[in-house]
Amino acid sequence: MESSESVPSKTAEDQRDSPGQLTGAVVIVALVSAISGVLYGYDTGIISGALLQITDDFGIAETWKQVIAASILLGAVIGALTCSYLSDKRGRKGTLVLLAVVFVVGALWCAFAPNPVLLSLGRLVLGFAVGGATQTAPMYVAELAPPKYRGRLVLCFQIAIGVGIVIATIVGATESISWRHSIGAAAVPAAIMLGLLLRLPESPRWLVKQGNGDEARSVLQKVRPSNYDVERELEETANLARVERTAKTRGWPGLREAWVRPALILGCGIAIFTQLSGIEMIIYYSPTILTDNGFDTSVALQVSVALGVTYLLAQLGGLAIIDRVGRRRLTLIMIPGAALSLFVLGLLFVTGNSGRDSMPFIIACLIVFMLFNAGGLQLMGWLTGSETYPLAVRPAGTAAQSAALWATNLFITLTLLSLITAIGVGPSMWLYAAFNVAAWVFVYFRMPDLTGRSLEEIEGKLADGKFRPADFAR
């Protein structure tokens, strides 16, 4: 997630607006972040199509399907929390090097797993890398990127997740590819990521925090153009490091402070609702749900590809308009469309209109849901963490938010097929439609519009106890 600094001086602000500050080294840093995002999307999304083959190979029932799909999410919770500590102790680059190795090991482990137990353990290992990447990669690129380009380069990570999901659905739809090959193939981009990382520098901000000012200066001189005022940025970074060290409210204990609590409630609440809204249910299990209800496997996998492409296009569209429409307004507009599509989808199943004749309507509901959900609420899951938390508690806050997101994802993945078996597809869709209604209510009452607000202004509102939507009305 993006990490921004305190109010810059006029000179520094002039630098931010100047052109030509994007060097080749920074582009490679952004590429590493993008590869980690692709791996996130691919490793979590590939199970959608692979699960059909795994079921046939291992002869497993719903319980094992859920365990295999969910094990990567348990690992992600562990990874998100652990790498918050590791990135402070080992450095951003050092942590990412470790995660790249884990990505390679996890992919190969899963590819050669002889039974569902070892496959689940391999996906647990992969999950550690996935969760750690969501915590560390955006922070690394944010701390190395020039201020002018920081937001756009950090968002490469989010777009890359959608690219990974699309690739996973296309590979899954190619039924001639073994699930072992499709899962193991993730080791290749992970190895490329490792090779690139070994040639990159450590984050200058982390180096300053460790007291290595000279090394930080050397890094900045390598990743900034020759006419850039490195000393100014180094001075700002040193000032921020002093603020963090002397802040009374900092780290994990700081999240318990009463004035910080509204930010934590908003961040974790949005993270939870991004998952309860049904996005992972659709990504992971749509082929399984469709084939269990009479769809041909090839059709179900083609639908999965269409959903992946819709996810990516909706994210791109949402990111293109979010600053003009506003975060809060866009979310409130899009959630009802997602809720309505799930309600109609549930109605089709409850009324028995879920056969081949209703196939176009079922597919339309799934795509409409993906369009409204990915283009609205899903964008908020990562943005709130980069904008909401005070500087001194931001690493702990984003780690807590990531853990809340992955834990909710884990719960849904472990229970969905059992829920469908117990109450049916239709009522299950209605339950998730109700979660979308609850998400709308939460956003309406708890989410202020932070569009165009500086991080210092947001922190000031928190400190003054004015963090309700009405407090941010223009």
Short mmCIF file of C-alpha atoms in Angstrom, two decimals:
data_model
loop_
_atom_site.label_atom_id
_atom_site.label_comp_id
_atom_site.label_asym_id
_atom_site.label_seq_id
_atom_site.Cartn_x
_atom_site.Cartn_y
_atom_site.Cartn_z
CA MET A 1 0.00 0.00 0.00
CA GLU A 2 1.15 3.49 -0.66
CA SER A 3 3.12 5.20 2.04
CA SER A 4 3.21 9.00 1.92
CA GLU A 5 5.17 11.49 3.96
CA SER A 6 4.52 14.70 5.86
CA VAL A 7 3.81 18.09 4.30
CA PRO A 8 6.75 18.90 2.01
CA SER A 9 8.42 22.23 1.72
CA LYS A 10 7.78 24.43 -1.27
CA THR A 11 11.07 23.36 -2.83
CA ALA A 12 10.20 19.70 -2.46
CA GLU A 13 6.75 20.38 -3.84
CA ASP A 14 8.31 21.96 -6.91
CA GLN A 15 10.35 18.79 -7.34
CA ARG A 16 7.23 16.68 -7.19
CA ASP A 17 5.73 18.58 -10.09
CA SER A 18 8.86 18.50 -12.24
CA PRO A 19 9.01 16.06 -15.15
CA GLY A 20 11.54 13.39 -15.94
CA GLN A 21 12.03 11.88 -12.48
CA LEU A 22 11.31 8.27 -13.44
CA THR A 23 14.56 6.33 -13.84
CA GLY A 24 15.17 2.83 -15.14
CA ALA A 25 15.89 1.53 -11.63
CA VAL A 26 12.50 2.72 -10.39
CA VAL A 27 10.77 1.12 -13.38
CA ILE A 28 12.39 -2.21 -12.43
CA VAL A 29 11.23 -1.73 -8.83
CA ALA A 30 7.68 -1.19 -10.10
CA LEU A 31 8.07 -4.29 -12.32
CA VAL A 32 9.04 -6.38 -9.29
CA SER A 33 5.96 -5.11 -7.46
CA ALA A 34 3.81 -5.91 -10.50
CA ILE A 35 5.21 -9.45 -10.73
CA SER A 36 4.35 -10.01 -7.07
CA GLY A 37 0.83 -8.75 -7.81
CA VAL A 38 0.51 -11.11 -10.78
CA LEU A 39 1.64 -14.00 -8.56
CA TYR A 40 -0.96 -12.99 -5.97
CA GLY A 41 -3.75 -12.99 -8.56
CA TYR A 42 -2.52 -16.12 -10.33
CA ASP A 43 -1.83 -18.28 -7.26
CA THR A 44 -5.18 -17.45 -5.67
CA GLY A 45 -7.16 -17.59 -8.93
CA ILE A 46 -5.69 -20.74 -10.51
CA ILE A 47 -7.51 -22.96 -8.03
CA SER A 48 -10.83 -22.05 -9.67
CA GLY A 49 -10.23 -24.20 -12.77
CA ALA A 50 -7.65 -26.55 -11.24
CA LEU A 51 -10.08 -27.68 -8.55
CA LEU A 52 -12.15 -29.54 -11.14
CA GLN A 53 -9.11 -31.64 -12.17
CA ILE A 54 -7.88 -32.04 -8.57
CA THR A 55 -11.28 -33.42 -7.58
CA ASP A 56 -11.05 -36.11 -10.26
CA ASP A 57 -7.40 -36.98 -9.53
CA PHE A 58 -7.73 -37.27 -5.76
CA GLY A 59 -11.41 -38.26 -5.56
CA ILE A 60 -12.14 -35.63 -2.91
CA ALA A 61 -15.45 -34.24 -1.62
CA GLU A 62 -16.54 -30.71 -0.64
CA THR A 63 -14.60 -30.60 2.64
CA TRP A 64 -11.23 -31.23 0.99
CA LYS A 65 -12.07 -28.86 -1.85
CA GLN A 66 -12.62 -26.10 0.69
CA VAL A 67 -9.43 -26.95 2.61
CA ILE A 68 -7.31 -26.93 -0.56
CA ALA A 69 -8.79 -23.63 -1.71
CA ALA A 70 -8.58 -22.03 1.74
CA SER A 71 -5.11 -23.14 2.82
CA ILE A 72 -3.47 -20.41 0.75
CA LEU A 73 -5.58 -17.87 2.63
CA LEU A 74 -4.50 -19.10 6.06
CA GLY A 75 -0.92 -18.72 4.87
CA ALA A 76 -1.75 -15.21 3.66
CA VAL A 77 -2.96 -14.18 7.12
CA ILE A 78 0.29 -15.46 8.63
CA GLY A 79 2.35 -13.82 5.90
CA ALA A 80 0.67 -10.42 6.23
CA LEU A 81 1.26 -10.30 9.98
CA THR A 82 4.77 -11.79 9.93
CA CYS A 83 6.12 -9.65 7.10
CA SER A 84 5.08 -6.46 8.87
CA TYR A 85 7.75 -7.40 11.42
CA LEU A 86 10.22 -8.79 8.88
CA SER A 87 10.12 -5.70 6.67
CA ASP A 88 11.13 -3.56 9.65
CA LYS A 89 13.90 -5.93 10.79
CA ARG A 90 15.28 -7.33 7.51
CA GLY A 91 14.35 -4.45 5.24
CA ARG A 92 11.86 -4.21 2.38
CA LYS A 93 14.19 -5.75 -0.20
CA GLY A 94 15.40 -8.49 2.14
CA THR A 95 11.83 -9.49 2.91
CA LEU A 96 10.87 -9.52 -0.78
CA VAL A 97 13.88 -11.71 -1.62
CA LEU A 98 12.67 -14.19 1.01
CA LEU A 99 9.13 -14.04 -0.40
CA ALA A 100 10.35 -14.66 -3.95
CA VAL A 101 12.11 -17.82 -2.77
CA VAL A 102 8.96 -18.91 -0.95
CA PHE A 103 6.91 -18.29 -4.12
CA VAL A 104 9.22 -20.64 -6.07
CA VAL A 105 9.27 -23.32 -3.36
CA GLY A 106 5.51 -23.18 -2.83
CA ALA A 107 4.67 -23.45 -6.54
CA LEU A 108 6.95 -26.46 -7.04
CA TRP A 109 5.74 -28.08 -3.82
CA CYS A 110 2.12 -27.88 -5.02
CA ALA A 111 3.02 -29.14 -8.49
CA PHE A 112 4.56 -32.35 -7.09
CA ALA A 113 2.13 -32.91 -4.19
CA PRO A 114 1.03 -36.60 -4.22
CA ASN A 115 -2.09 -36.16 -2.07
CA PRO A 116 -4.50 -33.48 -0.84
CA VAL A 117 -2.72 -33.14 2.51
CA LEU A 118 0.62 -32.14 0.98
CA LEU A 119 -1.14 -30.02 -1.64
CA SER A 120 -2.86 -28.07 1.12
CA LEU A 121 0.44 -27.61 2.97
CA GLY A 122 2.08 -26.40 -0.24
CA ARG A 123 -0.67 -23.85 -0.76
CA LEU A 124 -0.19 -22.76 2.86
CA VAL A 125 3.44 -22.00 1.98
CA LEU A 126 2.34 -20.14 -1.16
CA GLY A 127 -0.12 -18.18 0.94
CA PHE A 128 2.65 -16.93 3.19
CA ALA A 129 4.29 -15.37 0.14
CA VAL A 130 0.99 -13.97 -1.14
CA GLY A 131 0.12 -12.32 2.19
CA GLY A 132 3.65 -11.04 2.66
CA ALA A 133 3.67 -9.55 -0.83
CA THR A 134 0.49 -7.56 -0.17
CA GLN A 135 2.18 -6.09 2.89
CA THR A 136 5.69 -5.46 1.53
CA ALA A 137 5.75 -4.94 -2.26
CA PRO A 138 3.61 -1.76 -2.46
CA MET A 139 5.55 -0.31 0.50
CA TYR A 140 8.86 -1.00 -1.24
CA VAL A 141 7.88 0.68 -4.50
CA ALA A 142 6.28 3.59 -2.61
CA GLU A 143 9.49 4.28 -0.69
CA LEU A 144 11.71 4.14 -3.79
CA ALA A 145 9.44 5.93 -6.28
CA PRO A 146 9.64 9.71 -6.84
CA PRO A 147 6.71 11.44 -5.09
CA LYS A 148 5.18 12.55 -8.40
CA TYR A 149 4.85 8.97 -9.66
CA ARG A 150 4.30 7.18 -6.35
CA GLY A 151 0.54 6.72 -6.61
CA ARG A 152 0.58 5.43 -10.18
CA LEU A 153 3.45 3.02 -9.55
CA VAL A 154 1.87 1.60 -6.39
CA LEU A 155 -1.39 1.04 -8.28
CA CYS A 156 0.57 -1.17 -10.70
CA PHE A 157 0.39 -3.77 -7.92
CA GLN A 158 -3.41 -3.63 -7.81
CA ILE A 159 -3.79 -3.81 -11.59
CA ALA A 160 -1.29 -6.69 -11.70
CA ILE A 161 -3.55 -8.69 -9.37
CA GLY A 162 -6.29 -8.47 -11.99
CA VAL A 163 -3.84 -9.49 -14.71
CA GLY A 164 -2.87 -12.53 -12.64
CA ILE A 165 -6.50 -13.52 -12.20
CA VAL A 166 -7.14 -13.23 -15.95
CA ILE A 167 -4.10 -15.37 -16.78
CA ALA A 168 -5.20 -17.95 -14.20
CA THR A 169 -8.70 -18.22 -15.65
CA ILE A 170 -7.37 -18.55 -19.22
CA VAL A 171 -4.94 -21.28 -18.16
CA GLY A 172 -7.72 -23.00 -16.22
CA ALA A 173 -10.02 -22.91 -19.24
CA THR A 174 -7.37 -24.70 -21.30
CA GLU A 175 -8.41 -28.14 -20.13
CA SER A 176 -5.48 -29.83 -21.88
CA ILE A 177 -3.05 -28.32 -19.31
CA SER A 178 -2.59 -30.45 -16.20
CA TRP A 179 -3.33 -28.74 -12.91
CA ARG A 180 0.19 -29.65 -11.77
CA HIS A 181 1.72 -27.76 -14.70
CA SER A 182 -0.59 -24.78 -14.30
CA ILE A 183 0.18 -24.37 -10.59
CA GLY A 184 3.89 -25.11 -10.98
CA ALA A 185 4.24 -22.56 -13.78
CA ALA A 186 4.07 -19.78 -11.19
CA ALA A 187 7.65 -20.68 -10.23
CA VAL A 188 8.91 -19.04 -13.46
CA PRO A 189 7.78 -15.42 -12.79
CA ALA A 190 8.77 -15.90 -9.13
CA ALA A 191 12.31 -16.82 -10.22
CA ILE A 192 12.39 -13.74 -12.51
CA MET A 193 11.25 -11.61 -9.58
CA LEU A 194 14.07 -13.05 -7.45
CA GLY A 195 16.66 -12.34 -10.14
CA LEU A 196 15.51 -8.71 -10.51
CA LEU A 197 15.45 -8.16 -6.76
CA LEU A 198 19.06 -9.23 -6.34
CA ARG A 199 20.11 -6.29 -8.53
CA LEU A 200 17.96 -3.69 -6.74
CA PRO A 201 18.82 -1.50 -3.74
CA GLU A 202 17.24 -1.44 -0.31
CA SER A 203 14.59 1.17 0.52
CA PRO A 204 16.31 4.47 1.41
CA ARG A 205 13.65 5.20 4.00
CA TRP A 206 14.38 1.91 5.79
CA LEU A 207 18.12 2.63 5.62
CA VAL A 208 17.58 6.03 7.24
CA LYS A 209 15.54 4.40 10.01
CA GLN A 210 18.48 2.05 10.61
CA GLY A 211 20.88 5.01 10.84
CA ASN A 212 22.53 4.34 7.44
CA GLY A 213 22.18 7.83 6.02
CA ASP A 214 25.20 7.57 3.72
CA GLU A 215 23.93 4.36 2.13
CA ALA A 216 20.46 5.91 1.74
CA ARG A 217 22.05 8.88 -0.04
CA SER A 218 23.88 6.51 -2.37
CA VAL A 219 20.64 4.68 -3.19
CA LEU A 220 18.78 7.92 -3.93
CA GLN A 221 21.59 9.08 -6.22
CA LYS A 222 21.19 5.85 -8.21
CA VAL A 223 17.39 5.95 -8.53
CA ARG A 224 16.93 9.71 -9.09
CA PRO A 225 17.98 11.83 -12.11
CA SER A 226 21.23 13.76 -11.86
CA ASN A 227 19.44 17.13 -11.44
CA TYR A 228 17.26 15.94 -8.56
CA ASP A 229 17.78 17.44 -5.08
CA VAL A 230 18.67 14.23 -3.22
CA GLU A 231 19.62 16.07 -0.03
CA ARG A 232 16.15 17.59 0.26
CA GLU A 233 14.42 14.22 0.03
CA LEU A 234 16.96 12.67 2.41
CA GLU A 235 16.29 15.45 4.93
CA GLU A 236 12.52 14.90 4.70
CA THR A 237 12.99 11.17 5.18
CA ALA A 238 15.19 11.74 8.24
CA ASN A 239 12.61 14.11 9.71
CA LEU A 240 9.88 11.52 9.21
CA ALA A 241 12.00 8.83 10.84
CA ARG A 242 12.43 11.10 13.88
CA VAL A 243 8.69 11.72 14.02
CA GLU A 244 8.00 7.99 13.99
CA ARG A 245 10.57 7.30 16.71
CA THR A 246 9.26 10.02 19.03
CA ALA A 247 5.51 9.64 18.41
CA LYS A 248 3.53 8.70 21.50
CA THR A 249 1.04 6.78 19.37
CA ARG A 250 2.94 4.25 17.31
CA GLY A 251 3.13 0.60 16.31
CA TRP A 252 0.62 -2.05 17.36
CA PRO A 253 -0.08 -0.50 20.80
CA GLY A 254 -0.98 2.74 19.03
CA LEU A 255 -3.92 1.05 17.29
CA ARG A 256 -5.63 0.81 20.69
CA GLU A 257 -5.69 4.59 21.12
CA ALA A 258 -9.23 5.99 21.10
CA TRP A 259 -8.47 8.64 18.48
CA VAL A 260 -6.99 6.04 16.09
CA ARG A 261 -9.89 3.62 16.49
CA PRO A 262 -12.16 5.18 13.80
CA ALA A 263 -9.40 4.64 11.22
CA LEU A 264 -8.95 1.02 12.31
CA ILE A 265 -12.70 0.38 12.22
CA LEU A 266 -12.96 1.87 8.74
CA GLY A 267 -9.91 0.07 7.34
CA CYS A 268 -10.73 -3.36 8.75
CA GLY A 269 -14.45 -2.94 8.09
CA ILE A 270 -13.87 -2.16 4.41
CA ALA A 271 -11.41 -5.07 4.16
CA ILE A 272 -13.95 -7.48 5.65
CA PHE A 273 -16.78 -6.28 3.43
CA THR A 274 -14.67 -6.57 0.26
CA GLN A 275 -14.67 -10.30 0.97
CA LEU A 276 -18.19 -10.69 2.39
CA SER A 277 -19.50 -9.03 -0.76
CA GLY A 278 -18.89 -12.31 -2.60
CA ILE A 279 -15.94 -11.57 -4.87
CA GLU A 280 -13.82 -14.55 -3.80
CA MET A 281 -16.86 -16.83 -3.79
CA ILE A 282 -17.28 -16.05 -7.48
CA ILE A 283 -13.56 -16.20 -8.38
CA TYR A 284 -12.79 -19.46 -6.54
CA TYR A 285 -15.98 -21.47 -6.89
CA SER A 286 -17.98 -20.29 -9.91
CA PRO A 287 -16.82 -23.25 -12.12
CA THR A 288 -17.60 -25.70 -9.30
CA ILE A 289 -21.05 -24.17 -8.66
CA LEU A 290 -21.91 -24.14 -12.36
CA THR A 291 -20.76 -27.71 -13.07
CA ASP A 292 -22.58 -28.98 -9.97
CA ASN A 293 -25.75 -27.47 -11.44
CA GLY A 294 -25.53 -29.07 -14.88
CA PHE A 295 -23.20 -26.76 -16.83
CA ASP A 296 -20.58 -28.34 -19.08
CA THR A 297 -17.05 -28.05 -17.72
CA SER A 298 -15.87 -26.14 -20.81
CA VAL A 299 -18.72 -23.61 -20.46
CA ALA A 300 -18.03 -23.16 -16.75
CA LEU A 301 -14.35 -22.47 -17.42
CA GLN A 302 -15.17 -20.03 -20.23
CA VAL A 303 -17.43 -18.16 -17.82
CA SER A 304 -14.53 -18.04 -15.38
CA VAL A 305 -12.37 -16.37 -18.05
CA ALA A 306 -15.10 -13.83 -18.78
CA LEU A 307 -15.33 -13.03 -15.07
CA GLY A 308 -11.56 -12.55 -14.82
CA VAL A 309 -11.52 -10.18 -17.79
CA THR A 310 -14.49 -8.28 -16.36
CA TYR A 311 -12.66 -7.95 -13.02
CA LEU A 312 -9.62 -6.41 -14.71
CA LEU A 313 -11.61 -4.05 -16.94
CA ALA A 314 -13.78 -2.92 -14.03
CA GLN A 315 -10.69 -2.19 -11.92
CA LEU A 316 -9.13 -0.16 -14.74
CA GLY A 317 -12.37 1.74 -15.26
CA GLY A 318 -12.82 2.40 -11.56
CA LEU A 319 -9.27 3.64 -11.14
CA ALA A 320 -9.73 5.96 -14.13
CA ILE A 321 -12.72 7.75 -12.60
CA ILE A 322 -12.26 7.38 -8.86
CA ASP A 323 -10.61 10.75 -8.32
CA ARG A 324 -13.28 12.55 -10.35
CA VAL A 325 -16.28 10.75 -8.85
CA GLY A 326 -14.88 10.38 -5.33
CA ARG A 327 -14.15 7.24 -3.30
CA ARG A 328 -17.27 7.36 -1.14
CA ARG A 329 -19.67 8.28 -3.96
CA LEU A 330 -18.31 5.63 -6.34
CA THR A 331 -18.62 2.93 -3.69
CA LEU A 332 -22.19 3.90 -2.77
CA ILE A 333 -23.19 3.90 -6.45
CA MET A 334 -21.65 0.52 -7.28
CA ILE A 335 -22.64 -1.63 -4.27
CA PRO A 336 -26.40 -1.71 -5.07
CA GLY A 337 -25.68 -3.11 -8.54
CA ALA A 338 -23.67 -5.96 -7.02
CA ALA A 339 -26.37 -6.68 -4.44
CA LEU A 340 -29.15 -6.68 -7.05
CA SER A 341 -27.27 -9.05 -9.37
CA LEU A 342 -26.76 -11.56 -6.54
CA PHE A 343 -30.42 -11.30 -5.55
CA VAL A 344 -31.55 -12.00 -9.13
CA LEU A 345 -29.04 -14.86 -9.39
CA GLY A 346 -30.40 -16.38 -6.20
CA LEU A 347 -33.95 -15.97 -7.48
CA LEU A 348 -33.13 -17.92 -10.63
CA PHE A 349 -31.90 -20.87 -8.54
CA VAL A 350 -34.71 -20.71 -5.96
CA THR A 351 -37.41 -20.71 -8.65
CA GLY A 352 -35.80 -23.61 -10.52
CA ASN A 353 -34.70 -21.49 -13.48
CA SER A 354 -31.09 -22.66 -13.31
CA GLY A 355 -31.01 -25.06 -16.25
CA ARG A 356 -29.56 -24.69 -19.73
CA ASP A 357 -32.41 -22.43 -20.86
CA SER A 358 -31.47 -19.91 -18.17
CA MET A 359 -27.74 -20.06 -18.89
CA PRO A 360 -27.55 -16.55 -20.48
CA PHE A 361 -29.30 -14.99 -17.47
CA ILE A 362 -27.04 -16.76 -14.96
CA ILE A 363 -23.91 -15.70 -16.82
CA ALA A 364 -25.23 -12.14 -17.13
CA CYS A 365 -25.83 -11.96 -13.37
CA LEU A 366 -22.30 -13.17 -12.64
CA ILE A 367 -20.71 -10.66 -15.02
CA VAL A 368 -22.85 -7.76 -13.79
CA PHE A 369 -21.91 -8.62 -10.22
CA MET A 370 -18.22 -8.67 -11.10
CA LEU A 371 -18.49 -5.34 -12.93
CA PHE A 372 -20.13 -3.50 -10.03
CA ASN A 373 -18.12 -5.16 -7.28
CA ALA A 374 -14.62 -4.96 -8.82
CA GLY A 375 -15.17 -1.41 -10.06
CA GLY A 376 -16.35 -0.12 -6.69
CA LEU A 377 -15.93 -1.75 -3.31
CA GLN A 378 -12.87 -3.81 -4.27
CA LEU A 379 -10.88 -0.66 -5.03
CA MET A 380 -11.35 0.51 -1.46
CA GLY A 381 -9.71 -2.54 0.14
CA TRP A 382 -6.17 -1.30 -0.51
CA LEU A 383 -6.78 2.44 -0.86
CA THR A 384 -8.15 2.91 2.66
CA GLY A 385 -5.00 1.44 4.20
CA SER A 386 -2.77 3.89 2.34
CA GLU A 387 -4.85 6.94 3.26
CA THR A 388 -6.48 6.35 6.63
CA TYR A 389 -3.89 5.47 9.28
CA PRO A 390 -1.68 8.02 11.07
CA LEU A 391 1.96 7.85 10.02
CA ALA A 392 3.36 6.26 13.19
CA VAL A 393 0.85 3.37 13.18
CA ARG A 394 0.56 2.92 9.42
CA PRO A 395 2.63 -0.32 9.14
CA ALA A 396 0.68 -1.94 11.99
CA GLY A 397 -2.64 -0.63 10.67
CA THR A 398 -2.09 -1.93 7.14
CA ALA A 399 -0.94 -5.29 8.55
CA ALA A 400 -4.08 -5.55 10.69
CA GLN A 401 -6.22 -4.60 7.69
CA SER A 402 -4.53 -7.17 5.43
CA ALA A 403 -4.97 -9.85 8.10
CA ALA A 404 -8.67 -8.98 8.46
CA LEU A 405 -9.13 -9.25 4.69
CA TRP A 406 -7.38 -12.61 4.41
CA ALA A 407 -9.05 -14.04 7.54
CA THR A 408 -12.50 -13.19 6.14
CA ASN A 409 -11.51 -14.66 2.79
CA LEU A 410 -10.38 -17.81 4.62
CA PHE A 411 -13.68 -18.14 6.50
CA ILE A 412 -15.73 -17.75 3.33
CA THR A 413 -13.63 -20.23 1.36
CA LEU A 414 -13.83 -22.83 4.14
CA THR A 415 -17.59 -22.58 4.49
CA LEU A 416 -19.11 -21.73 1.11
CA LEU A 417 -19.57 -25.20 -0.39
CA SER A 418 -20.85 -26.51 2.94
CA LEU A 419 -23.26 -23.58 3.08
CA ILE A 420 -24.52 -24.33 -0.42
CA THR A 421 -24.97 -28.01 0.49
CA ALA A 422 -26.95 -27.02 3.59
CA ILE A 423 -29.25 -24.30 2.22
CA GLY A 424 -28.81 -24.35 -1.57
CA VAL A 425 -27.27 -22.03 -4.15
CA GLY A 426 -30.16 -19.55 -4.25
CA PRO A 427 -30.36 -18.78 -0.51
CA SER A 428 -26.55 -18.60 -0.39
CA MET A 429 -26.60 -15.90 -3.09
CA TRP A 430 -29.25 -14.03 -1.10
CA LEU A 431 -27.06 -14.15 2.00
CA TYR A 432 -24.20 -12.54 0.09
CA ALA A 433 -26.61 -10.00 -1.38
CA ALA A 434 -27.51 -9.11 2.23
CA PHE A 435 -23.81 -8.69 3.01
CA ASN A 436 -23.64 -6.14 0.18
CA VAL A 437 -26.56 -4.23 1.71
CA ALA A 438 -24.70 -4.23 5.05
CA ALA A 439 -21.58 -2.98 3.25
CA TRP A 440 -23.56 -0.07 1.78
CA VAL A 441 -24.85 0.88 5.24
CA PHE A 442 -21.33 0.68 6.67
CA VAL A 443 -19.89 2.89 3.93
CA TYR A 444 -22.73 5.40 4.27
CA PHE A 445 -22.28 5.89 8.00
CA ARG A 446 -18.55 5.22 8.52
CA MET A 447 -16.59 6.07 5.36
CA PRO A 448 -15.72 9.74 4.80
CA ASP A 449 -14.70 10.86 1.32
CA LEU A 450 -10.91 11.19 1.50
CA THR A 451 -10.56 12.16 -2.17
CA GLY A 452 -8.12 15.03 -2.56
CA ARG A 453 -7.33 15.21 1.16
CA SER A 454 -3.72 15.24 2.29
CA LEU A 455 -2.57 12.58 4.73
CA GLU A 456 -1.81 15.33 7.23
CA GLU A 457 -5.37 16.69 6.95
CA ILE A 458 -6.81 13.19 7.45
CA GLU A 459 -4.62 12.62 10.50
CA GLY A 460 -5.65 16.03 11.86
CA LYS A 461 -9.33 15.11 11.54
CA LEU A 462 -8.67 11.88 13.42
CA ALA A 463 -6.84 13.70 16.19
CA ASP A 464 -9.73 16.18 16.51
CA GLY A 465 -12.31 13.37 16.71
CA LYS A 466 -13.90 14.46 13.41
CA PHE A 467 -13.80 11.37 11.20
CA ARG A 468 -17.44 10.96 10.19
CA PRO A 469 -18.59 11.52 6.58
CA ALA A 470 -20.18 14.85 7.51
CA ASP A 471 -16.85 16.12 8.83
CA PHE A 472 -15.32 15.81 5.36
CA ALA A 473 -18.17 17.45 3.45
CA ARG A 474 -16.92 20.24 1.18
#
